[in-house]
């Protein structure tokens, strides 16, 4: 039986903008109120996805959210026509208007946690949308995210979909950005690593400056929902000191694939003991812990370049490639480290750089843009085929972006009723291109 790791990238939405909504995300905050280019952002993401397809990887696409979210604004007391709702929100609650206009669903590493069928009790692939309760602009995503996932992975014989966890501070869940899976082969049972920032234990360490978005209790709940065996799960705490330096998710400080965990030496708490647990549960086959020393790459350089927000992909049975943003190439210390890395005795022997600066300026790199889904051939065959990248879909989506996206968007544009019309028209066309059905509130 053949096995694959598919990467499903999030399409950048028509309202891609820099509102600086994400406290704790250095890039998001530092670029607040800059003018964005939604068309360029979408095309940069598509170019990366198509390039991975051309390299032979299974590549899918996930649709964005409807934005601005008029239904949310109505829940908050704004009324009248859609244009009136926007006008009122802009005048009375501009920060809320920015939140409901965010295109942050493009970072599908936050969309959900996924466990492959090899790990689950019922032998199906399990999906749990993240509740993302730490940020208003993301906390409203889960219902539509769930519908998009069900429209993409809709065969119940192979796929199991759960609701997002309840909205409670004890259950903050940020999806796959804090989840890594190690395995011998994608189709074999693996070890799922759930990284959390804090727990209900008041004595446990936690960050002092920035919020710890993922909780231990949320990670444990997702593991239970997915029917994971405790022998195949490790819960590991992120170092609160690095959270306070801008490492808001684990995928900003480590990335794993198959038998490799690529990480910064300051990434975790109780590293040695947890790595021993991982090795014990992984088994006797080789497992590579590739440590990046602080002396060679500082936390600041790691955050600025997004060295660890890279995709680590298997080229063949023994070698892997990092898919990195060009920011890594432009950072002297990081580029020097990567040049040395590919000569070291580990499976990572290639680095490919991609320009995703529109995403990077808002705080998300190549790894943020994708949701990893390990699939058997039968499961891949059951995926909505209109979401799988190929030459025809790439051409359709590029033409759609050229036709429907603006090439300039400022904060003042978010209150423009025409932007709402343009966005809904674009998304209605997209659901037809990708044959998703009626996943958006305006279609219902």
PDB file of C-alpha atoms in Angstrom, residues 132-386:
ATOM      1  CA  UNK A 132      -8.136  29.753  18.411  1.00  0.00           C
ATOM      2  CA  UNK A 133      -9.708  31.500  21.384  1.00  0.00           C
ATOM      3  CA  UNK A 134      -6.683  33.651  22.219  1.00  0.00           C
ATOM      4  CA  UNK A 135      -7.396  36.094  19.368  1.00  0.00           C
ATOM      5  CA  UNK A 136     -10.818  37.485  18.421  1.00  0.00           C
ATOM      6  CA  UNK A 137     -10.045  37.559  14.707  1.00  0.00           C
ATOM      7  CA  UNK A 138      -9.198  33.857  14.729  1.00  0.00           C
ATOM      8  CA  UNK A 139     -11.748  32.645  17.261  1.00  0.00           C
ATOM      9  CA  UNK A 140     -14.565  33.151  14.714  1.00  0.00           C
ATOM     10  CA  UNK A 141     -13.019  30.807  12.118  1.00  0.00           C
ATOM     11  CA  UNK A 142     -13.814  27.324  13.430  1.00  0.00           C
ATOM     12  CA  UNK A 143     -17.392  26.804  12.097  1.00  0.00           C
ATOM     13  CA  UNK A 144     -16.468  27.642   8.490  1.00  0.00           C
ATOM     14  CA  UNK A 145     -13.130  25.847   8.817  1.00  0.00           C
ATOM     15  CA  UNK A 146     -15.058  22.722   9.802  1.00  0.00           C
ATOM     16  CA  UNK A 147     -17.338  23.014   6.773  1.00  0.00           C
ATOM     17  CA  UNK A 148     -14.392  23.537   4.409  1.00  0.00           C
ATOM     18  CA  UNK A 149     -12.600  20.494   5.843  1.00  0.00           C
ATOM     19  CA  UNK A 150     -15.742  18.380   5.500  1.00  0.00           C
ATOM     20  CA  UNK A 151     -16.152  19.538   1.883  1.00  0.00           C
ATOM     21  CA  UNK A 152     -12.522  18.595   1.188  1.00  0.00           C
ATOM     22  CA  UNK A 153     -12.386  15.331   3.152  1.00  0.00           C
ATOM     23  CA  UNK A 154     -16.026  14.297   2.893  1.00  0.00           C
ATOM     24  CA  UNK A 155     -16.001  10.494   2.738  1.00  0.00           C
ATOM     25  CA  UNK A 156     -17.039   9.275   6.218  1.00  0.00           C
ATOM     26  CA  UNK A 157     -15.583   5.853   5.520  1.00  0.00           C
ATOM     27  CA  UNK A 158     -12.121   7.383   5.677  1.00  0.00           C
ATOM     28  CA  UNK A 159     -12.464  10.710   7.523  1.00  0.00           C
ATOM     29  CA  UNK A 160     -13.800  11.650  10.960  1.00  0.00           C
ATOM     30  CA  UNK A 161     -14.590  15.298  11.779  1.00  0.00           C
ATOM     31  CA  UNK A 162     -14.913  16.692  15.302  1.00  0.00           C
ATOM     32  CA  UNK A 163     -16.217  20.018  16.532  1.00  0.00           C
ATOM     33  CA  UNK A 164     -13.763  22.567  17.870  1.00  0.00           C
ATOM     34  CA  UNK A 165     -13.163  22.452  21.620  1.00  0.00           C
ATOM     35  CA  UNK A 166     -15.344  24.671  23.841  1.00  0.00           C
ATOM     36  CA  UNK A 167     -14.333  28.323  24.129  1.00  0.00           C
ATOM     37  CA  UNK A 168     -12.734  28.389  27.558  1.00  0.00           C
ATOM     38  CA  UNK A 169      -9.302  29.688  28.634  1.00  0.00           C
ATOM     39  CA  UNK A 170      -8.414  26.211  29.907  1.00  0.00           C
ATOM     40  CA  UNK A 171      -8.916  24.778  26.401  1.00  0.00           C
ATOM     41  CA  UNK A 172      -7.004  27.117  24.110  1.00  0.00           C
ATOM     42  CA  UNK A 173      -6.214  25.143  20.947  1.00  0.00           C
ATOM     43  CA  UNK A 174      -4.056  26.446  18.088  1.00  0.00           C
ATOM     44  CA  UNK A 175      -4.147  23.400  15.829  1.00  0.00           C
ATOM     45  CA  UNK A 176      -1.231  21.843  13.969  1.00  0.00           C
ATOM     46  CA  UNK A 177       1.063  24.796  14.690  1.00  0.00           C
ATOM     47  CA  UNK A 178       1.709  23.054  18.024  1.00  0.00           C
ATOM     48  CA  UNK A 179       1.516  19.473  16.758  1.00  0.00           C
ATOM     49  CA  UNK A 180       4.240  17.371  15.149  1.00  0.00           C
ATOM     50  CA  UNK A 181       4.199  13.737  14.096  1.00  0.00           C
ATOM     51  CA  UNK A 182       7.262  11.492  13.953  1.00  0.00           C
ATOM     52  CA  UNK A 183       7.129   8.071  12.281  1.00  0.00           C
ATOM     53  CA  UNK A 184       9.155   5.462  10.410  1.00  0.00           C
ATOM     54  CA  UNK A 185       6.847   5.672   7.395  1.00  0.00           C
ATOM     55  CA  UNK A 186       3.774   7.868   6.899  1.00  0.00           C
ATOM     56  CA  UNK A 187       1.534   4.810   6.854  1.00  0.00           C
ATOM     57  CA  UNK A 188       2.962   3.300  10.041  1.00  0.00           C
ATOM     58  CA  UNK A 189       1.860   4.197  13.564  1.00  0.00           C
ATOM     59  CA  UNK A 190       3.844   7.179  14.787  1.00  0.00           C
ATOM     60  CA  UNK A 191       4.463   9.368  17.815  1.00  0.00           C
ATOM     61  CA  UNK A 192       2.369  12.529  17.924  1.00  0.00           C
ATOM     62  CA  UNK A 193       4.011  15.439  19.761  1.00  0.00           C
ATOM     63  CA  UNK A 194       1.644  17.964  21.324  1.00  0.00           C
ATOM     64  CA  UNK A 195       3.481  21.110  22.416  1.00  0.00           C
ATOM     65  CA  UNK A 196       1.736  23.392  24.883  1.00  0.00           C
ATOM     66  CA  UNK A 197       2.541  26.731  26.468  1.00  0.00           C
ATOM     67  CA  UNK A 198       0.768  26.450  29.808  1.00  0.00           C
ATOM     68  CA  UNK A 199      -1.474  24.230  31.894  1.00  0.00           C
ATOM     69  CA  UNK A 200      -3.931  24.523  34.762  1.00  0.00           C
ATOM     70  CA  UNK A 201      -1.068  23.735  37.131  1.00  0.00           C
ATOM     71  CA  UNK A 202      -0.449  27.098  38.801  1.00  0.00           C
ATOM     72  CA  UNK A 203       3.041  25.989  39.841  1.00  0.00           C
ATOM     73  CA  UNK A 204       4.173  25.227  36.309  1.00  0.00           C
ATOM     74  CA  UNK A 205       6.232  27.850  34.450  1.00  0.00           C
ATOM     75  CA  UNK A 206       4.461  30.154  32.005  1.00  0.00           C
ATOM     76  CA  UNK A 207       5.404  33.243  29.970  1.00  0.00           C
ATOM     77  CA  UNK A 208       5.216  36.681  31.570  1.00  0.00           C
ATOM     78  CA  UNK A 209       5.034  39.032  28.561  1.00  0.00           C
ATOM     79  CA  UNK A 210       3.090  37.271  25.813  1.00  0.00           C
ATOM     80  CA  UNK A 211       0.219  34.776  26.058  1.00  0.00           C
ATOM     81  CA  UNK A 212       0.745  31.033  25.898  1.00  0.00           C
ATOM     82  CA  UNK A 213      -1.953  30.177  23.387  1.00  0.00           C
ATOM     83  CA  UNK A 214      -1.960  26.370  23.604  1.00  0.00           C
ATOM     84  CA  UNK A 215      -2.899  24.577  26.822  1.00  0.00           C
ATOM     85  CA  UNK A 216      -2.008  21.087  27.950  1.00  0.00           C
ATOM     86  CA  UNK A 217      -5.684  20.367  28.620  1.00  0.00           C
ATOM     87  CA  UNK A 218      -6.616  21.226  25.009  1.00  0.00           C
ATOM     88  CA  UNK A 219      -3.864  18.968  23.659  1.00  0.00           C
ATOM     89  CA  UNK A 220      -5.016  16.115  25.863  1.00  0.00           C
ATOM     90  CA  UNK A 221      -8.624  16.587  24.737  1.00  0.00           C
ATOM     91  CA  UNK A 222      -7.664  16.447  21.042  1.00  0.00           C
ATOM     92  CA  UNK A 223      -5.637  13.277  21.639  1.00  0.00           C
ATOM     93  CA  UNK A 224      -8.689  11.675  23.284  1.00  0.00           C
ATOM     94  CA  UNK A 225     -11.042  12.770  20.508  1.00  0.00           C
ATOM     95  CA  UNK A 226      -8.728  11.259  17.911  1.00  0.00           C
ATOM     96  CA  UNK A 227      -8.521   7.942  19.737  1.00  0.00           C
ATOM     97  CA  UNK A 228      -4.743   8.037  20.133  1.00  0.00           C
ATOM     98  CA  UNK A 229      -2.949   5.425  22.219  1.00  0.00           C
ATOM     99  CA  UNK A 230      -0.911   6.907  25.063  1.00  0.00           C
ATOM    100  CA  UNK A 231       2.088   4.933  23.808  1.00  0.00           C
ATOM    101  CA  UNK A 232       1.963   7.059  20.663  1.00  0.00           C
ATOM    102  CA  UNK A 233       1.611  10.495  22.276  1.00  0.00           C
ATOM    103  CA  UNK A 234       4.054  12.854  23.992  1.00  0.00           C
ATOM    104  CA  UNK A 235       3.046  16.150  25.629  1.00  0.00           C
ATOM    105  CA  UNK A 236       5.948  18.598  25.834  1.00  0.00           C
ATOM    106  CA  UNK A 237       5.988  22.152  27.144  1.00  0.00           C
ATOM    107  CA  UNK A 238       7.342  25.027  25.115  1.00  0.00           C
ATOM    108  CA  UNK A 239       9.950  27.172  26.851  1.00  0.00           C
ATOM    109  CA  UNK A 240       8.054  30.214  28.229  1.00  0.00           C
ATOM    110  CA  UNK A 241      11.152  32.370  27.802  1.00  0.00           C
ATOM    111  CA  UNK A 242      11.056  31.941  24.024  1.00  0.00           C
ATOM    112  CA  UNK A 243       7.306  32.654  23.941  1.00  0.00           C
ATOM    113  CA  UNK A 244       8.178  35.989  25.533  1.00  0.00           C
ATOM    114  CA  UNK A 245      10.677  36.562  22.709  1.00  0.00           C
ATOM    115  CA  UNK A 246       8.014  36.206  20.008  1.00  0.00           C
ATOM    116  CA  UNK A 247       7.761  32.423  19.562  1.00  0.00           C
ATOM    117  CA  UNK A 248       3.972  32.383  19.703  1.00  0.00           C
ATOM    118  CA  UNK A 249       3.637  28.851  18.250  1.00  0.00           C
ATOM    119  CA  UNK A 250       5.873  25.812  18.393  1.00  0.00           C
ATOM    120  CA  UNK A 251       6.268  25.878  14.594  1.00  0.00           C
ATOM    121  CA  UNK A 252       8.308  29.065  15.018  1.00  0.00           C
ATOM    122  CA  UNK A 253      10.945  27.152  17.025  1.00  0.00           C
ATOM    123  CA  UNK A 254      10.850  23.528  15.769  1.00  0.00           C
ATOM    124  CA  UNK A 255       9.647  21.358  12.893  1.00  0.00           C
ATOM    125  CA  UNK A 256       9.526  17.574  12.515  1.00  0.00           C
ATOM    126  CA  UNK A 257       9.106  15.033   9.751  1.00  0.00           C
ATOM    127  CA  UNK A 258       9.323  11.241   9.882  1.00  0.00           C
ATOM    128  CA  UNK A 259      12.492  10.473  11.873  1.00  0.00           C
ATOM    129  CA  UNK A 260      13.780  14.058  12.197  1.00  0.00           C
ATOM    130  CA  UNK A 261      13.021  16.732  14.784  1.00  0.00           C
ATOM    131  CA  UNK A 262      14.707  20.011  13.822  1.00  0.00           C
ATOM    132  CA  UNK A 263      14.649  22.364  16.799  1.00  0.00           C
ATOM    133  CA  UNK A 264      16.319  25.266  18.564  1.00  0.00           C
ATOM    134  CA  UNK A 265      18.123  24.352  21.765  1.00  0.00           C
ATOM    135  CA  UNK A 266      15.893  26.746  23.744  1.00  0.00           C
ATOM    136  CA  UNK A 267      12.632  25.395  22.311  1.00  0.00           C
ATOM    137  CA  UNK A 268      11.380  23.187  25.145  1.00  0.00           C
ATOM    138  CA  UNK A 269      11.280  22.607  28.894  1.00  0.00           C
ATOM    139  CA  UNK A 270      12.757  19.372  30.299  1.00  0.00           C
ATOM    140  CA  UNK A 271      14.184  18.594  26.872  1.00  0.00           C
ATOM    141  CA  UNK A 272      16.340  15.576  27.719  1.00  0.00           C
ATOM    142  CA  UNK A 273      13.618  13.703  29.595  1.00  0.00           C
ATOM    143  CA  UNK A 274      11.015  14.399  26.905  1.00  0.00           C
ATOM    144  CA  UNK A 275      13.358  13.387  24.097  1.00  0.00           C
ATOM    145  CA  UNK A 276      14.045  10.137  25.947  1.00  0.00           C
ATOM    146  CA  UNK A 277      10.276   9.546  26.099  1.00  0.00           C
ATOM    147  CA  UNK A 278       9.961  10.266  22.371  1.00  0.00           C
ATOM    148  CA  UNK A 279      12.803   7.855  21.577  1.00  0.00           C
ATOM    149  CA  UNK A 280      11.297   5.165  23.788  1.00  0.00           C
ATOM    150  CA  UNK A 281       7.914   5.410  22.103  1.00  0.00           C
ATOM    151  CA  UNK A 282       9.439   5.743  18.636  1.00  0.00           C
ATOM    152  CA  UNK A 283      11.254   2.417  18.910  1.00  0.00           C
ATOM    153  CA  UNK A 284      14.718   1.217  18.020  1.00  0.00           C
ATOM    154  CA  UNK A 285      15.027   2.709  14.543  1.00  0.00           C
ATOM    155  CA  UNK A 286      17.187   5.838  14.148  1.00  0.00           C
ATOM    156  CA  UNK A 287      15.668   9.133  15.267  1.00  0.00           C
ATOM    157  CA  UNK A 288      17.514  12.365  14.521  1.00  0.00           C
ATOM    158  CA  UNK A 289      17.251  15.261  16.963  1.00  0.00           C
ATOM    159  CA  UNK A 290      18.846  18.101  14.987  1.00  0.00           C
ATOM    160  CA  UNK A 291      19.661  20.862  17.480  1.00  0.00           C
ATOM    161  CA  UNK A 292      20.368  24.434  16.402  1.00  0.00           C
ATOM    162  CA  UNK A 293      22.612  26.051  19.041  1.00  0.00           C
ATOM    163  CA  UNK A 294      21.935  29.578  20.294  1.00  0.00           C
ATOM    164  CA  UNK A 295      25.585  30.386  19.620  1.00  0.00           C
ATOM    165  CA  UNK A 296      24.955  29.898  15.888  1.00  0.00           C
ATOM    166  CA  UNK A 297      21.355  31.163  15.560  1.00  0.00           C
ATOM    167  CA  UNK A 298      19.864  33.423  18.205  1.00  0.00           C
ATOM    168  CA  UNK A 299      16.170  33.343  19.082  1.00  0.00           C
ATOM    169  CA  UNK A 300      15.865  36.784  17.510  1.00  0.00           C
ATOM    170  CA  UNK A 301      17.361  35.564  14.222  1.00  0.00           C
ATOM    171  CA  UNK A 302      15.140  32.471  14.303  1.00  0.00           C
ATOM    172  CA  UNK A 303      12.029  34.610  14.771  1.00  0.00           C
ATOM    173  CA  UNK A 304      13.003  37.253  12.215  1.00  0.00           C
ATOM    174  CA  UNK A 305      13.915  34.698   9.530  1.00  0.00           C
ATOM    175  CA  UNK A 306      11.382  31.973  10.443  1.00  0.00           C
ATOM    176  CA  UNK A 307      14.090  29.337  10.187  1.00  0.00           C
ATOM    177  CA  UNK A 308      11.825  26.769  11.857  1.00  0.00           C
ATOM    178  CA  UNK A 309       8.606  27.850  10.155  1.00  0.00           C
ATOM    179  CA  UNK A 310       9.837  25.846   7.214  1.00  0.00           C
ATOM    180  CA  UNK A 311       8.394  22.745   5.622  1.00  0.00           C
ATOM    181  CA  UNK A 312      10.504  19.649   6.174  1.00  0.00           C
ATOM    182  CA  UNK A 313       9.666  17.223   3.371  1.00  0.00           C
ATOM    183  CA  UNK A 314      10.910  13.748   2.479  1.00  0.00           C
ATOM    184  CA  UNK A 315      12.539  13.580  -0.941  1.00  0.00           C
ATOM    185  CA  UNK A 316      13.077   9.831  -0.651  1.00  0.00           C
ATOM    186  CA  UNK A 317      13.609   7.228   2.082  1.00  0.00           C
ATOM    187  CA  UNK A 318      16.837   8.806   3.342  1.00  0.00           C
ATOM    188  CA  UNK A 319      16.867  12.500   2.424  1.00  0.00           C
ATOM    189  CA  UNK A 320      14.783  15.569   3.202  1.00  0.00           C
ATOM    190  CA  UNK A 321      14.473  19.161   2.025  1.00  0.00           C
ATOM    191  CA  UNK A 322      13.637  22.343   3.903  1.00  0.00           C
ATOM    192  CA  UNK A 323      11.192  24.680   2.168  1.00  0.00           C
ATOM    193  CA  UNK A 324      12.281  28.025   3.593  1.00  0.00           C
ATOM    194  CA  UNK A 325      11.317  31.665   3.115  1.00  0.00           C
ATOM    195  CA  UNK A 326      13.830  33.893   1.325  1.00  0.00           C
ATOM    196  CA  UNK A 327      14.130  35.735   4.644  1.00  0.00           C
ATOM    197  CA  UNK A 328      16.362  32.843   5.780  1.00  0.00           C
ATOM    198  CA  UNK A 329      18.635  33.432   2.808  1.00  0.00           C
ATOM    199  CA  UNK A 330      18.803  37.152   3.620  1.00  0.00           C
ATOM    200  CA  UNK A 331      19.748  36.608   7.291  1.00  0.00           C
ATOM    201  CA  UNK A 332      23.529  36.196   7.502  1.00  0.00           C
ATOM    202  CA  UNK A 333      23.609  33.910  10.542  1.00  0.00           C
ATOM    203  CA  UNK A 334      20.710  31.743   9.399  1.00  0.00           C
ATOM    204  CA  UNK A 335      21.996  31.386   5.844  1.00  0.00           C
ATOM    205  CA  UNK A 336      25.424  30.366   7.158  1.00  0.00           C
ATOM    206  CA  UNK A 337      23.812  27.783   9.415  1.00  0.00           C
ATOM    207  CA  UNK A 338      21.735  26.317   6.560  1.00  0.00           C
ATOM    208  CA  UNK A 339      24.802  26.048   4.343  1.00  0.00           C
ATOM    209  CA  UNK A 340      26.458  24.021   7.098  1.00  0.00           C
ATOM    210  CA  UNK A 341      23.309  22.013   7.899  1.00  0.00           C
ATOM    211  CA  UNK A 342      23.079  20.312   4.508  1.00  0.00           C
ATOM    212  CA  UNK A 343      26.652  19.025   4.950  1.00  0.00           C
ATOM    213  CA  UNK A 344      25.972  17.525   8.393  1.00  0.00           C
ATOM    214  CA  UNK A 345      25.256  13.855   9.108  1.00  0.00           C
ATOM    215  CA  UNK A 346      21.456  13.989   9.086  1.00  0.00           C
ATOM    216  CA  UNK A 347      18.731  13.459   6.449  1.00  0.00           C
ATOM    217  CA  UNK A 348      18.315  17.212   5.694  1.00  0.00           C
ATOM    218  CA  UNK A 349      20.449  17.757   2.593  1.00  0.00           C
ATOM    219  CA  UNK A 350      18.595  20.360   0.526  1.00  0.00           C
ATOM    220  CA  UNK A 351      17.095  23.800   1.074  1.00  0.00           C
ATOM    221  CA  UNK A 352      14.673  25.494  -1.328  1.00  0.00           C
ATOM    222  CA  UNK A 353      13.881  29.180  -0.819  1.00  0.00           C
ATOM    223  CA  UNK A 354      10.517  30.767  -1.664  1.00  0.00           C
ATOM    224  CA  UNK A 355       9.379  34.364  -1.617  1.00  0.00           C
ATOM    225  CA  UNK A 356       6.307  34.547   0.630  1.00  0.00           C
ATOM    226  CA  UNK A 357       6.981  38.021   1.986  1.00  0.00           C
ATOM    227  CA  UNK A 358       3.342  39.126   1.924  1.00  0.00           C
ATOM    228  CA  UNK A 359       2.644  36.317   4.380  1.00  0.00           C
ATOM    229  CA  UNK A 360       5.886  36.801   6.318  1.00  0.00           C
ATOM    230  CA  UNK A 361       5.124  40.477   6.947  1.00  0.00           C
ATOM    231  CA  UNK A 362       1.942  39.394   8.697  1.00  0.00           C
ATOM    232  CA  UNK A 363       3.696  36.752  10.775  1.00  0.00           C
ATOM    233  CA  UNK A 364       3.426  33.499   8.834  1.00  0.00           C
ATOM    234  CA  UNK A 365       5.996  31.539   6.843  1.00  0.00           C
ATOM    235  CA  UNK A 366       5.842  28.473   4.572  1.00  0.00           C
ATOM    236  CA  UNK A 367       4.904  26.108   7.410  1.00  0.00           C
ATOM    237  CA  UNK A 368       2.063  28.380   8.534  1.00  0.00           C
ATOM    238  CA  UNK A 369       0.540  28.172   5.070  1.00  0.00           C
ATOM    239  CA  UNK A 370       0.005  24.417   5.097  1.00  0.00           C
ATOM    240  CA  UNK A 371      -1.888  21.681   6.915  1.00  0.00           C
ATOM    241  CA  UNK A 372      -0.169  18.288   6.801  1.00  0.00           C
ATOM    242  CA  UNK A 373      -2.362  15.234   6.165  1.00  0.00           C
ATOM    243  CA  UNK A 374      -0.824  11.744   5.944  1.00  0.00           C
ATOM    244  CA  UNK A 375      -2.957   9.576   3.642  1.00  0.00           C
ATOM    245  CA  UNK A 376      -3.113   6.109   2.173  1.00  0.00           C
ATOM    246  CA  UNK A 377      -3.765   5.792  -1.543  1.00  0.00           C
ATOM    247  CA  UNK A 378      -7.409   4.930  -0.857  1.00  0.00           C
ATOM    248  CA  UNK A 379      -7.790   7.966   1.405  1.00  0.00           C
ATOM    249  CA  UNK A 380      -6.152  10.234  -1.159  1.00  0.00           C
ATOM    250  CA  UNK A 381      -8.557   8.893  -3.778  1.00  0.00           C
ATOM    251  CA  UNK A 382     -11.439   9.857  -1.460  1.00  0.00           C
ATOM    252  CA  UNK A 383     -10.335  13.506  -1.145  1.00  0.00           C
ATOM    253  CA  UNK A 384     -12.319  16.066  -3.162  1.00  0.00           C
ATOM    254  CA  UNK A 385     -10.255  15.957  -6.392  1.00  0.00           C
ATOM    255  CA  UNK A 386     -11.002  19.607  -7.193  1.00  0.00           C
TER     256      UNK A 386
END
